[in-house]
Coordinates of C-alpha atoms in Angstrom, one line a residue:
X1 CA -64.0 9.7 -53.8
X2 CA -64.7 12.6 -55.9
X3 CA -62.0 15.6 -55.8
X4 CA -64.3 18.4 -54.8
X5 CA -63.0 22.1 -54.6
X6 CA -64.6 22.4 -51.2
X7 CA -62.5 19.8 -49.4
X8 CA -59.3 21.3 -50.4
X9 CA -57.2 23.2 -47.8
X10 CA -58.0 26.6 -46.9
X11 CA -56.7 29.3 -44.3
X12 CA -58.9 28.2 -41.5
X13 CA -57.9 24.2 -41.6
X14 CA -54.5 24.6 -42.7
X15 CA -51.0 26.0 -41.6
X16 CA -47.6 25.4 -42.7
X17 CA -45.6 23.1 -40.3
X18 CA -42.7 25.0 -38.8
X19 CA -40.7 24.7 -35.4
X20 CA -41.1 28.4 -34.8
X21 CA -44.8 27.6 -33.7
X22 CA -43.0 25.7 -30.6
X23 CA -41.9 28.9 -29.2
X24 CA -45.1 30.6 -30.0
X25 CA -47.0 28.0 -28.0
X26 CA -44.4 28.0 -25.2
X27 CA -44.6 31.7 -24.5
X28 CA -48.6 31.5 -25.2
X29 CA -49.4 28.7 -22.8
X30 CA -46.1 28.7 -20.3
X31 CA -44.7 32.1 -20.2
X32 CA -43.8 32.0 -16.8
X33 CA -42.0 28.5 -16.7
X34 CA -38.3 28.3 -16.8
X35 CA -37.1 28.3 -20.6
X36 CA -33.2 28.9 -20.5
X37 CA -30.5 28.9 -18.1
X38 CA -27.2 30.4 -18.9
X39 CA -24.4 31.2 -16.3
X40 CA -26.2 32.6 -13.4
X41 CA -29.1 33.9 -15.5
X42 CA -32.7 32.6 -16.0
X43 CA -35.4 33.3 -18.6
X44 CA -39.1 32.6 -18.8
X45 CA -40.5 31.5 -21.9
X46 CA -42.1 35.1 -22.3
X47 CA -38.7 36.5 -21.9
X48 CA -36.8 34.2 -23.9
X49 CA -39.4 35.1 -26.9
X50 CA -38.5 38.8 -26.1
X51 CA -34.7 38.0 -26.7
X52 CA -36.0 36.5 -30.1
X53 CA -38.0 39.6 -31.0
X54 CA -34.8 41.8 -30.4
X55 CA -32.7 39.7 -32.8
X56 CA -35.6 40.1 -35.3
X57 CA -35.1 43.6 -35.0
X58 CA -31.4 43.4 -35.5
X59 CA -31.9 41.6 -38.4
X60 CA -34.6 43.6 -40.0
X61 CA -31.9 46.7 -39.5
X62 CA -29.6 44.9 -41.8
X63 CA -32.5 44.5 -44.5
X64 CA -32.9 40.7 -43.9
X65 CA -35.9 39.1 -45.6
X66 CA -37.3 36.2 -47.1
X67 CA -34.7 33.8 -48.7
X68 CA -31.7 35.4 -47.2
X69 CA -29.0 33.5 -45.5
X70 CA -28.1 34.4 -42.2
X71 CA -24.7 33.0 -40.6
X72 CA -24.1 32.5 -37.1
X73 CA -20.7 31.7 -35.4
X74 CA -21.6 31.0 -31.9
X75 CA -21.3 28.8 -28.8
X76 CA -24.1 27.3 -26.9
X77 CA -25.5 30.5 -25.6
X78 CA -29.1 32.1 -25.7
X79 CA -28.3 34.3 -28.7
X80 CA -27.4 31.2 -30.5
X81 CA -30.9 29.3 -29.5
X82 CA -32.7 32.4 -30.3
X83 CA -31.5 32.4 -33.9
X84 CA -33.0 29.0 -34.6
X85 CA -36.5 31.2 -34.2
X86 CA -35.6 34.8 -35.1
X87 CA -34.1 34.0 -38.4
X88 CA -36.8 31.5 -39.9
X89 CA -39.2 34.0 -38.2
X90 CA -38.4 36.8 -41.4
X91 CA -38.6 33.9 -44.0
X92 CA -34.8 33.8 -43.8
X93 CA -32.4 30.8 -43.5
X94 CA -30.0 30.2 -41.0
X95 CA -26.5 28.9 -41.4
X96 CA -24.8 27.9 -38.3
X97 CA -21.2 28.0 -38.6
X98 CA -18.9 25.5 -36.9
X99 CA -16.8 27.3 -34.4
X100 CA -14.0 25.1 -35.0
X101 CA -13.0 26.0 -38.5
X102 CA -10.6 28.5 -39.7
X103 CA -11.0 31.9 -41.5
X104 CA -10.3 30.2 -45.0
X105 CA -13.2 27.6 -44.4
X106 CA -15.5 30.3 -43.0
X107 CA -15.1 32.5 -46.0
X108 CA -15.9 29.6 -48.5
X109 CA -19.1 28.9 -46.5
X110 CA -19.8 32.4 -46.6
X111 CA -19.4 33.0 -50.4
X112 CA -21.1 29.7 -51.4
X113 CA -24.4 30.3 -49.2
X114 CA -24.4 33.8 -50.4
X115 CA -24.9 34.8 -46.8
X116 CA -26.0 38.4 -46.2
X117 CA -24.8 38.7 -42.5
X118 CA -22.6 37.1 -40.2
X119 CA -23.0 37.3 -36.1
X120 CA -20.4 35.8 -34.1
X121 CA -19.8 35.8 -30.2
X122 CA -16.8 37.2 -28.6
X123 CA -15.0 33.7 -28.8
X124 CA -15.2 33.4 -32.4
X125 CA -15.1 37.3 -33.5
X126 CA -11.3 37.3 -34.4
X127 CA -11.1 34.5 -36.8
X128 CA -14.7 35.6 -38.3
X129 CA -13.6 39.0 -38.7
X130 CA -10.8 37.8 -41.0
X131 CA -13.2 35.7 -42.9
X132 CA -15.9 38.5 -43.6
X133 CA -12.9 41.0 -44.5
X134 CA -12.3 38.7 -47.1
X135 CA -15.8 38.3 -48.2
X136 CA -16.9 41.9 -47.8
X137 CA -19.9 41.0 -45.4
X138 CA -21.7 42.9 -43.0
X139 CA -20.7 41.8 -39.4
X140 CA -22.2 41.7 -36.0
X141 CA -20.7 40.6 -32.5
X142 CA -22.3 39.7 -29.4
X143 CA -21.7 41.5 -26.1
X144 CA -19.6 39.1 -24.0
X145 CA -22.1 38.8 -21.2
X146 CA -25.2 39.9 -23.9
X147 CA -26.1 42.7 -21.8
X148 CA -23.1 45.5 -21.4
X149 CA -20.1 46.4 -23.3
X150 CA -19.5 46.0 -27.1
X151 CA -21.7 44.2 -29.3
X152 CA -25.2 43.0 -29.6
X153 CA -27.0 43.5 -26.3
X154 CA -30.1 41.0 -26.8
X155 CA -30.2 40.0 -23.3
X156 CA -30.5 43.2 -22.0
X157 CA -33.8 45.4 -21.3
X158 CA -34.2 46.8 -25.0
X159 CA -37.2 47.3 -26.8
X160 CA -38.3 44.4 -28.8
X161 CA -40.8 44.9 -31.9
X162 CA -44.1 43.4 -32.0
X163 CA -44.2 41.0 -34.7
X164 CA -46.2 37.7 -35.8
X165 CA -43.2 35.4 -35.6
X166 CA -45.4 33.0 -37.9
X167 CA -46.3 35.5 -40.6
X168 CA -43.3 34.9 -42.8
X169 CA -43.8 31.2 -43.0
X170 CA -45.9 30.8 -46.0
X171 CA -44.8 27.1 -47.1
X172 CA -43.5 24.4 -45.0
X173 CA -41.3 23.5 -47.8
X174 CA -39.1 26.5 -47.6
X175 CA -35.7 26.5 -46.3
X176 CA -35.2 26.9 -42.2
X177 CA -31.5 26.0 -42.5
X178 CA -28.4 25.8 -44.6
X179 CA -25.8 23.4 -42.9
X180 CA -22.3 22.8 -44.5
X181 CA -21.1 19.1 -44.0
X182 CA -17.9 17.5 -45.2
X183 CA -18.3 15.0 -47.9
X184 CA -16.1 13.1 -50.2
X185 CA -14.7 16.3 -51.5
X186 CA -12.5 18.8 -49.9
X187 CA -15.0 21.5 -49.9
X188 CA -18.1 21.0 -47.6
X189 CA -21.6 20.7 -49.2
X190 CA -24.8 22.9 -48.1
X191 CA -27.6 20.9 -46.9
X192 CA -31.0 22.7 -47.2
X193 CA -33.3 21.5 -44.7
X194 CA -37.0 22.8 -44.7
X195 CA -39.5 23.8 -42.2
X196 CA -41.7 20.7 -42.5
X197 CA -38.8 18.3 -41.7
X198 CA -37.5 20.6 -38.9
X199 CA -40.8 20.3 -37.5
X200 CA -41.6 16.4 -37.7
X201 CA -38.0 15.4 -36.9
X202 CA -38.3 17.7 -33.8
X203 CA -41.2 15.9 -32.7
X204 CA -39.9 12.6 -33.4
X205 CA -37.0 13.2 -31.2
X206 CA -39.2 14.6 -28.5
X207 CA -41.3 11.2 -28.5
X208 CA -38.0 9.0 -29.0
X209 CA -36.2 10.5 -26.2
X210 CA -39.2 11.2 -24.0
X211 CA -38.8 15.0 -23.7
X212 CA -41.5 16.7 -21.5
X213 CA -42.4 20.0 -19.4
X214 CA -40.2 18.4 -16.7
X215 CA -37.3 17.8 -18.9
X216 CA -33.9 19.9 -18.4
X217 CA -31.5 19.5 -21.1
X218 CA -27.9 20.2 -20.9
X219 CA -26.4 21.6 -24.1
X220 CA -23.0 19.7 -24.4
X221 CA -23.7 19.1 -28.2
X222 CA -22.9 22.1 -30.1
X223 CA -25.8 23.7 -31.7
X224 CA -24.0 24.6 -34.8
X225 CA -24.0 20.8 -35.3
X226 CA -27.0 19.8 -37.2
X227 CA -29.0 22.5 -35.3
X228 CA -28.2 20.5 -32.1
X229 CA -29.9 17.3 -33.8
X230 CA -33.2 19.4 -33.8
X231 CA -33.0 19.4 -30.1
X232 CA -33.2 23.4 -30.4
X233 CA -36.6 22.9 -31.7
X234 CA -37.6 19.4 -29.7
X235 CA -36.8 20.7 -26.0
X236 CA -39.1 24.2 -27.0
X237 CA -41.8 22.0 -28.3
X238 CA -41.6 19.9 -25.1
X239 CA -41.8 23.2 -23.1
X240 CA -38.7 21.9 -21.2
X241 CA -35.5 24.0 -20.1
X242 CA -32.5 24.7 -22.1
X243 CA -29.2 25.0 -20.3
X244 CA -26.7 26.5 -21.8
X245 CA -23.2 26.0 -21.8
X246 CA -20.2 28.2 -22.9
X247 CA -17.5 25.5 -23.0
X248 CA -17.7 21.8 -22.3
X249 CA -15.4 21.1 -19.4
X250 CA -16.2 18.4 -16.8
X251 CA -16.6 20.4 -13.5
X252 CA -18.8 22.9 -15.5
X253 CA -20.9 19.9 -16.8
X254 CA -21.3 18.2 -13.5
X255 CA -22.0 21.2 -11.6
X256 CA -24.8 22.0 -14.2
X257 CA -26.3 18.8 -13.8
X258 CA -26.2 19.1 -10.0
X259 CA -27.2 22.9 -9.8
X260 CA -30.1 22.5 -12.6
X261 CA -31.4 18.9 -12.1
X262 CA -30.6 18.0 -15.9
X263 CA -32.4 15.1 -17.2
X264 CA -31.0 14.7 -20.4
X265 CA -28.0 15.6 -22.6
X266 CA -26.5 14.5 -26.0
X267 CA -23.0 14.6 -27.0
X268 CA -20.3 12.5 -29.1
X269 CA -18.5 9.9 -27.1
X270 CA -15.4 12.2 -26.7
X271 CA -17.3 14.3 -24.2
X272 CA -18.0 11.1 -22.3
X273 CA -14.6 10.0 -22.0
X274 CA -13.5 13.4 -20.9
X275 CA -16.0 13.2 -18.1
X276 CA -15.3 9.6 -16.8
X277 CA -11.4 10.5 -17.0
X278 CA -12.0 13.7 -14.8
X279 CA -11.7 14.1 -11.0
X280 CA -14.5 16.2 -11.1
X281 CA -16.8 13.1 -11.4
X282 CA -16.4 12.8 -7.7
X283 CA -19.1 15.3 -7.1
X284 CA -21.6 13.3 -9.1
X285 CA -24.4 11.7 -7.4
X286 CA -25.2 8.6 -9.3
X287 CA -28.3 8.1 -7.6
X288 CA -29.8 11.1 -9.7
X289 CA -29.9 9.3 -13.0
X290 CA -30.2 11.2 -16.4
X291 CA -30.3 10.2 -19.8
X292 CA -27.2 10.7 -22.4
X293 CA -27.8 10.2 -26.2
X294 CA -24.5 9.7 -28.2
X295 CA -23.8 9.2 -32.1
X296 CA -20.9 9.1 -33.9
X297 CA -19.0 6.3 -32.8
X298 CA -20.1 3.2 -31.0
X299 CA -20.0 3.2 -27.3
X300 CA -17.6 0.6 -25.5
X301 CA -18.4 -1.9 -23.2
X302 CA -15.6 0.0 -20.7
X303 CA -17.2 3.4 -21.3
X304 CA -21.0 2.1 -21.0
X305 CA -19.7 0.5 -17.5
X306 CA -18.1 3.8 -16.2
X307 CA -21.0 5.8 -17.1
X308 CA -23.6 3.8 -15.6
X309 CA -21.4 4.0 -12.3
X310 CA -22.0 7.7 -12.8
X311 CA -25.9 7.5 -13.0
X312 CA -25.9 7.6 -17.0
X313 CA -28.3 5.7 -19.1
X314 CA -27.5 5.1 -22.6
X315 CA -29.2 5.9 -25.8
X316 CA -27.2 5.4 -29.5
X317 CA -28.6 7.5 -32.0
X318 CA -27.7 7.4 -35.7
X319 CA -28.3 10.2 -38.4
X320 CA -26.4 12.6 -40.7
X321 CA -26.6 16.3 -41.4
X322 CA -28.7 15.3 -44.5
X323 CA -31.6 13.7 -42.3
X324 CA -31.9 16.7 -39.8
X325 CA -29.7 14.3 -37.1
X326 CA -31.1 11.4 -35.8
X327 CA -32.8 9.1 -37.8
X328 CA -32.6 5.8 -35.7
X329 CA -32.5 5.1 -32.2
X330 CA -31.0 1.9 -30.2
X331 CA -32.0 1.9 -26.5
X332 CA -32.2 -1.2 -24.2
X333 CA -35.4 -2.8 -23.1
X334 CA -36.1 -3.9 -19.5
X335 CA -34.9 -7.3 -20.2
X336 CA -31.9 -6.1 -22.0
X337 CA -31.0 -3.6 -18.9
X338 CA -30.1 -6.8 -16.9
X339 CA -27.9 -8.3 -19.2
X340 CA -23.8 -8.0 -18.3
X341 CA -22.0 -4.8 -19.5
X342 CA -20.3 -6.8 -22.7
X343 CA -23.7 -7.8 -23.8
X344 CA -25.3 -4.6 -23.2
X345 CA -22.3 -2.6 -25.2
X346 CA -22.8 -5.1 -28.1
X347 CA -26.2 -4.3 -28.5
X348 CA -25.9 -0.6 -28.1
X349 CA -23.2 -0.4 -30.5
X350 CA -25.8 -1.0 -33.0
X351 CA -27.7 1.8 -34.9
X352 CA -31.1 0.8 -34.1
X353 CA -34.5 1.3 -35.7
X354 CA -36.1 4.1 -36.9
X355 CA -38.0 6.5 -34.4
X356 CA -41.6 7.5 -35.0
X357 CA -41.5 10.1 -37.5
X358 CA -38.2 9.5 -39.1
X359 CA -37.4 8.1 -42.4
X360 CA -38.0 4.5 -43.5
X361 CA -34.6 2.6 -43.4
X362 CA -33.5 0.0 -45.9
X363 CA -30.2 -1.9 -46.4
X364 CA -29.7 -2.7 -49.8
X365 CA -27.7 -4.6 -52.1
X366 CA -25.8 -3.3 -55.4
X367 CA -29.2 -4.0 -57.3
X368 CA -31.4 -2.0 -54.9
X369 CA -32.8 -5.0 -53.5
X370 CA -33.1 -5.3 -49.4
X371 CA -30.5 -7.5 -48.0
X372 CA -31.4 -10.6 -45.7
X373 CA -31.9 -9.7 -42.1
X374 CA -29.2 -12.1 -40.9
X375 CA -27.1 -9.5 -39.1
X376 CA -24.1 -10.5 -41.3
X377 CA -25.0 -9.3 -45.1
X378 CA -23.7 -6.1 -45.5
X379 CA -25.5 -3.3 -48.0
X380 CA -25.7 0.4 -48.2
X381 CA -28.3 1.9 -45.8
X382 CA -31.1 4.0 -47.8
X383 CA -33.4 6.3 -46.4
X384 CA -36.7 7.6 -47.8
X385 CA -39.4 10.0 -45.7
X386 CA -40.2 13.5 -44.7
X387 CA -37.1 14.0 -42.7
X388 CA -34.6 14.3 -45.4
X389 CA -32.7 17.5 -46.9
X390 CA -34.5 19.2 -49.9
X391 CA -31.0 19.0 -51.5
X392 CA -27.4 20.2 -51.8
X393 CA -27.2 24.0 -52.4
X394 CA -26.2 24.8 -55.8
X395 CA -25.1 21.4 -56.6
X396 CA -27.7 19.6 -58.7
X397 CA -25.5 16.8 -59.9
X398 CA -24.6 15.9 -56.1
X399 CA -28.1 15.9 -55.2
X400 CA -29.5 13.7 -58.0
X401 CA -26.7 11.3 -57.3
X402 CA -27.9 11.4 -53.5
X403 CA -31.3 10.4 -54.4
X404 CA -30.6 8.1 -57.1
X405 CA -32.9 5.1 -57.1
X406 CA -35.8 6.6 -55.2
X407 CA -34.1 6.9 -52.0
X408 CA -31.3 9.0 -50.3
X409 CA -28.1 6.9 -50.3
X410 CA -26.1 7.5 -47.2
X411 CA -23.0 5.9 -48.2
X412 CA -22.8 3.7 -44.8
X413 CA -22.4 0.1 -45.2
X414 CA -24.6 -2.2 -42.5
X415 CA -26.3 -5.2 -41.8
X416 CA -29.9 -5.6 -40.9
X417 CA -30.7 -7.6 -37.8
X418 CA -33.4 -10.1 -37.7
X419 CA -35.0 -7.7 -35.0
X420 CA -35.0 -4.7 -37.4
X421 CA -32.0 -3.0 -35.8
X422 CA -29.3 -2.1 -38.4
X423 CA -25.6 -2.0 -37.4
X424 CA -23.0 -0.1 -39.3
X425 CA -19.8 -2.2 -40.6
X426 CA -18.2 0.2 -42.6
X427 CA -18.4 3.7 -44.2
X428 CA -18.5 3.9 -48.1
X429 CA -17.7 7.6 -48.0
X430 CA -14.1 8.7 -47.1
X431 CA -15.5 10.5 -43.9
X432 CA -13.7 10.2 -40.7
X433 CA -15.9 11.0 -37.7
X434 CA -13.5 12.6 -34.7
X435 CA -14.9 13.7 -31.9
X436 CA -18.5 14.0 -33.6
X437 CA -17.2 16.2 -36.3
X438 CA -16.7 15.0 -39.8
X439 CA -13.5 15.2 -41.7
X440 CA -13.0 14.7 -45.3
X441 CA -9.9 12.4 -45.7
X442 CA -9.3 13.8 -49.5
X443 CA -9.0 17.3 -47.9
X444 CA -6.3 15.9 -45.6
X445 CA -4.7 14.1 -48.5
X446 CA -4.8 17.3 -50.7
X447 CA -2.9 19.1 -48.1
X448 CA -0.3 16.4 -47.5
X449 CA 0.3 16.0 -51.4
X450 CA 1.5 19.8 -51.6
X451 CA 4.6 19.0 -49.4
X452 CA 7.4 18.7 -51.2
X453 CA 8.5 15.4 -49.9
X454 CA 5.2 13.6 -50.3
X455 CA 4.7 11.5 -53.3
X456 CA 1.5 9.8 -52.5
X457 CA -0.6 10.5 -49.3
X458 CA -3.6 8.1 -48.2
X459 CA -5.8 9.1 -45.1
X460 CA -7.9 6.6 -43.4
X461 CA -9.8 6.5 -40.1
X462 CA -8.0 4.8 -37.2
X463 CA -10.3 3.8 -34.3
X464 CA -9.6 5.7 -31.2
X465 CA -10.6 5.0 -27.4
X466 CA -11.2 8.8 -26.8
X467 CA -12.4 10.2 -30.1
X468 CA -14.0 7.5 -31.8
X469 CA -11.9 8.0 -34.9
X470 CA -8.7 10.0 -35.7
X471 CA -7.0 10.7 -39.1
X472 CA -4.3 8.2 -39.8
X473 CA -1.9 9.3 -42.5
X474 CA -0.1 6.7 -44.8
X475 CA 2.8 8.3 -46.6
X476 CA 4.8 7.4 -49.5
X477 CA 7.9 9.7 -49.7
X478 CA 9.6 11.0 -52.8
X479 CA 12.8 9.1 -53.7
X480 CA 15.7 10.8 -52.0
X481 CA 13.8 13.1 -50.0
X482 CA 13.9 12.3 -46.1
X483 CA 10.8 13.1 -44.4
X484 CA 9.7 12.7 -40.8
X485 CA 6.6 13.3 -38.6
X486 CA 7.3 16.5 -37.0
X487 CA 8.1 18.2 -40.5
X488 CA 4.5 16.8 -41.6
X489 CA 2.7 17.8 -38.7
X490 CA 4.2 21.5 -38.8
X491 CA 3.1 21.6 -42.5
X492 CA -0.4 20.4 -41.7
X493 CA -0.8 23.0 -38.8
X494 CA -0.3 25.7 -41.5
X495 CA -3.4 24.4 -43.9
X496 CA -5.7 22.3 -41.7
X497 CA -7.9 23.0 -38.5
X498 CA -6.7 21.2 -35.4
X499 CA -9.2 18.5 -35.3
X500 CA -8.3 17.7 -39.1
X501 CA -4.9 16.7 -38.1
X502 CA -3.4 13.4 -38.5
X503 CA -2.9 11.7 -35.1
X504 CA -1.0 8.7 -36.4
X505 CA 1.5 8.0 -39.2
X506 CA 2.8 5.2 -41.3
X507 CA 5.4 5.5 -44.1
X508 CA 6.2 3.3 -46.9
X509 CA 5.0 2.2 -50.3
X510 CA 1.2 2.2 -50.4
X511 CA -0.5 -0.8 -51.7
X512 CA -2.2 -0.5 -55.3
X513 CA -4.3 -2.3 -57.7
X514 CA -3.2 -3.0 -61.1
X515 CA -4.1 0.1 -62.4
X516 CA -2.6 2.4 -59.6
X517 CA -5.6 2.8 -57.2
X518 CA -4.8 2.8 -53.6
X519 CA -6.2 -0.1 -51.8
X520 CA -7.8 1.8 -48.7
X521 CA -9.2 -1.4 -47.5
X522 CA -5.5 -2.7 -46.5
X523 CA -4.7 0.7 -45.0
X524 CA -7.9 0.7 -42.8
X525 CA -6.8 -3.0 -41.5
X526 CA -3.3 -1.5 -40.8
X527 CA -4.9 1.4 -39.3
X528 CA -6.9 -0.9 -37.0
X529 CA -4.1 -3.3 -36.2
X530 CA -2.1 -0.5 -35.0
X531 CA -4.8 1.0 -33.0
X532 CA -5.2 -2.3 -31.1
X533 CA -1.8 -2.7 -30.5
X534 CA -1.5 0.8 -29.0
X535 CA -4.5 -0.2 -26.7
X536 CA -2.8 -3.5 -25.7

């Protein structure tokens, strides 16, 4: 077929894909439907769009425009949800900051991202203020209830500018978010996500998890974590309801489920263990079943059984910040639902198959060839498709390394089963996933090595029933320098965020190769044995 000029895209038949359009659509076609619930308040889609436009006005007042990075450090409040639309509506880039990190890490992110503004909620304001004073950055806090008192009153009745929320999105490849993730180095890497990928993955999540206008989604997953796995945009696309939760506490979760007729939630397994081990579960009506999507660690048989009693249906997701969150899904079909709990747990421990719009998933050997689909041969998971990062911000070398060979190298080692499902067997990268958060083992090792009594420190993941994984430190002490756990724990508390602290310790000479490299596979085996003995 000939390439004729009159067949090319034009203004009438091409618009850049952007998840901002989901909000515009919801406010236009369902203006009076329930959109957002927080505390005792409810907003319709038209009312929530007004909240977004108020935030746009604030950002404009700070001179924010196309390409500027805006950092937001906030729990799951309506303002955090609004930022996912207001910031990109100006052509700016949203940088969601982990609410659990310390001022030093925040300052690093603000500098590296070249952020123009930091907005924080009251709970994060103290540590955020320390960081912005260090960096020298404009800072805004949010009023405690969003309406009264000091700070931004985006949830009040103030004026909202008339603005075309889609006008600034001129290229679907332009950045929508800059998310920082721990890698194999101490400093996090800035993952640049674009409007096109966010739109596609949000729609893929919508279809994979069955989000509809009748969906009521409870925010137990932090919105700062990979933009809430793109569910900030997916639930809006469906025209469902966002139920915001300030803090994940068992009674608050069960109350929200009952009061708002929640149909879906997502979280790390640690949240589920919190629920099943709480007395608050006695208030749960298991007849009103809901779907819970979890990732970061494989669910155990005991957890699946306990959650099933409470009326929760499991879905296992796999993904990375670099692929907008979920890229594969493992759910049970009708025949598998009748299996006993141990068999169901074995199946749900797998990472599954790609959902409709996600990346192509391959498991390859060292030569780049696909491994046999025998469920045993291990290779590296490699992704290719539309829902991959544009690259790492200000790091061309890491970007090229990640995309070497024509796909995105995840660093996760897996087997491919005959039915197409993948199952992770190990992690090539030294990243520990604890409570759904990524922790660099090298960062912990770097801190420990600064202790005067430590000769060598090595940190690996130790399996944990509650957190999925926890850091375990193996210490080779300096000769003649006695050292104990309490001393090291006190030292770590001065330099590490709480969730990065080692939870288990071992002392002695570390196993090494002939060239002096630490044999971490032996340490992982020892950590796993120790966890099993503790559980016995």
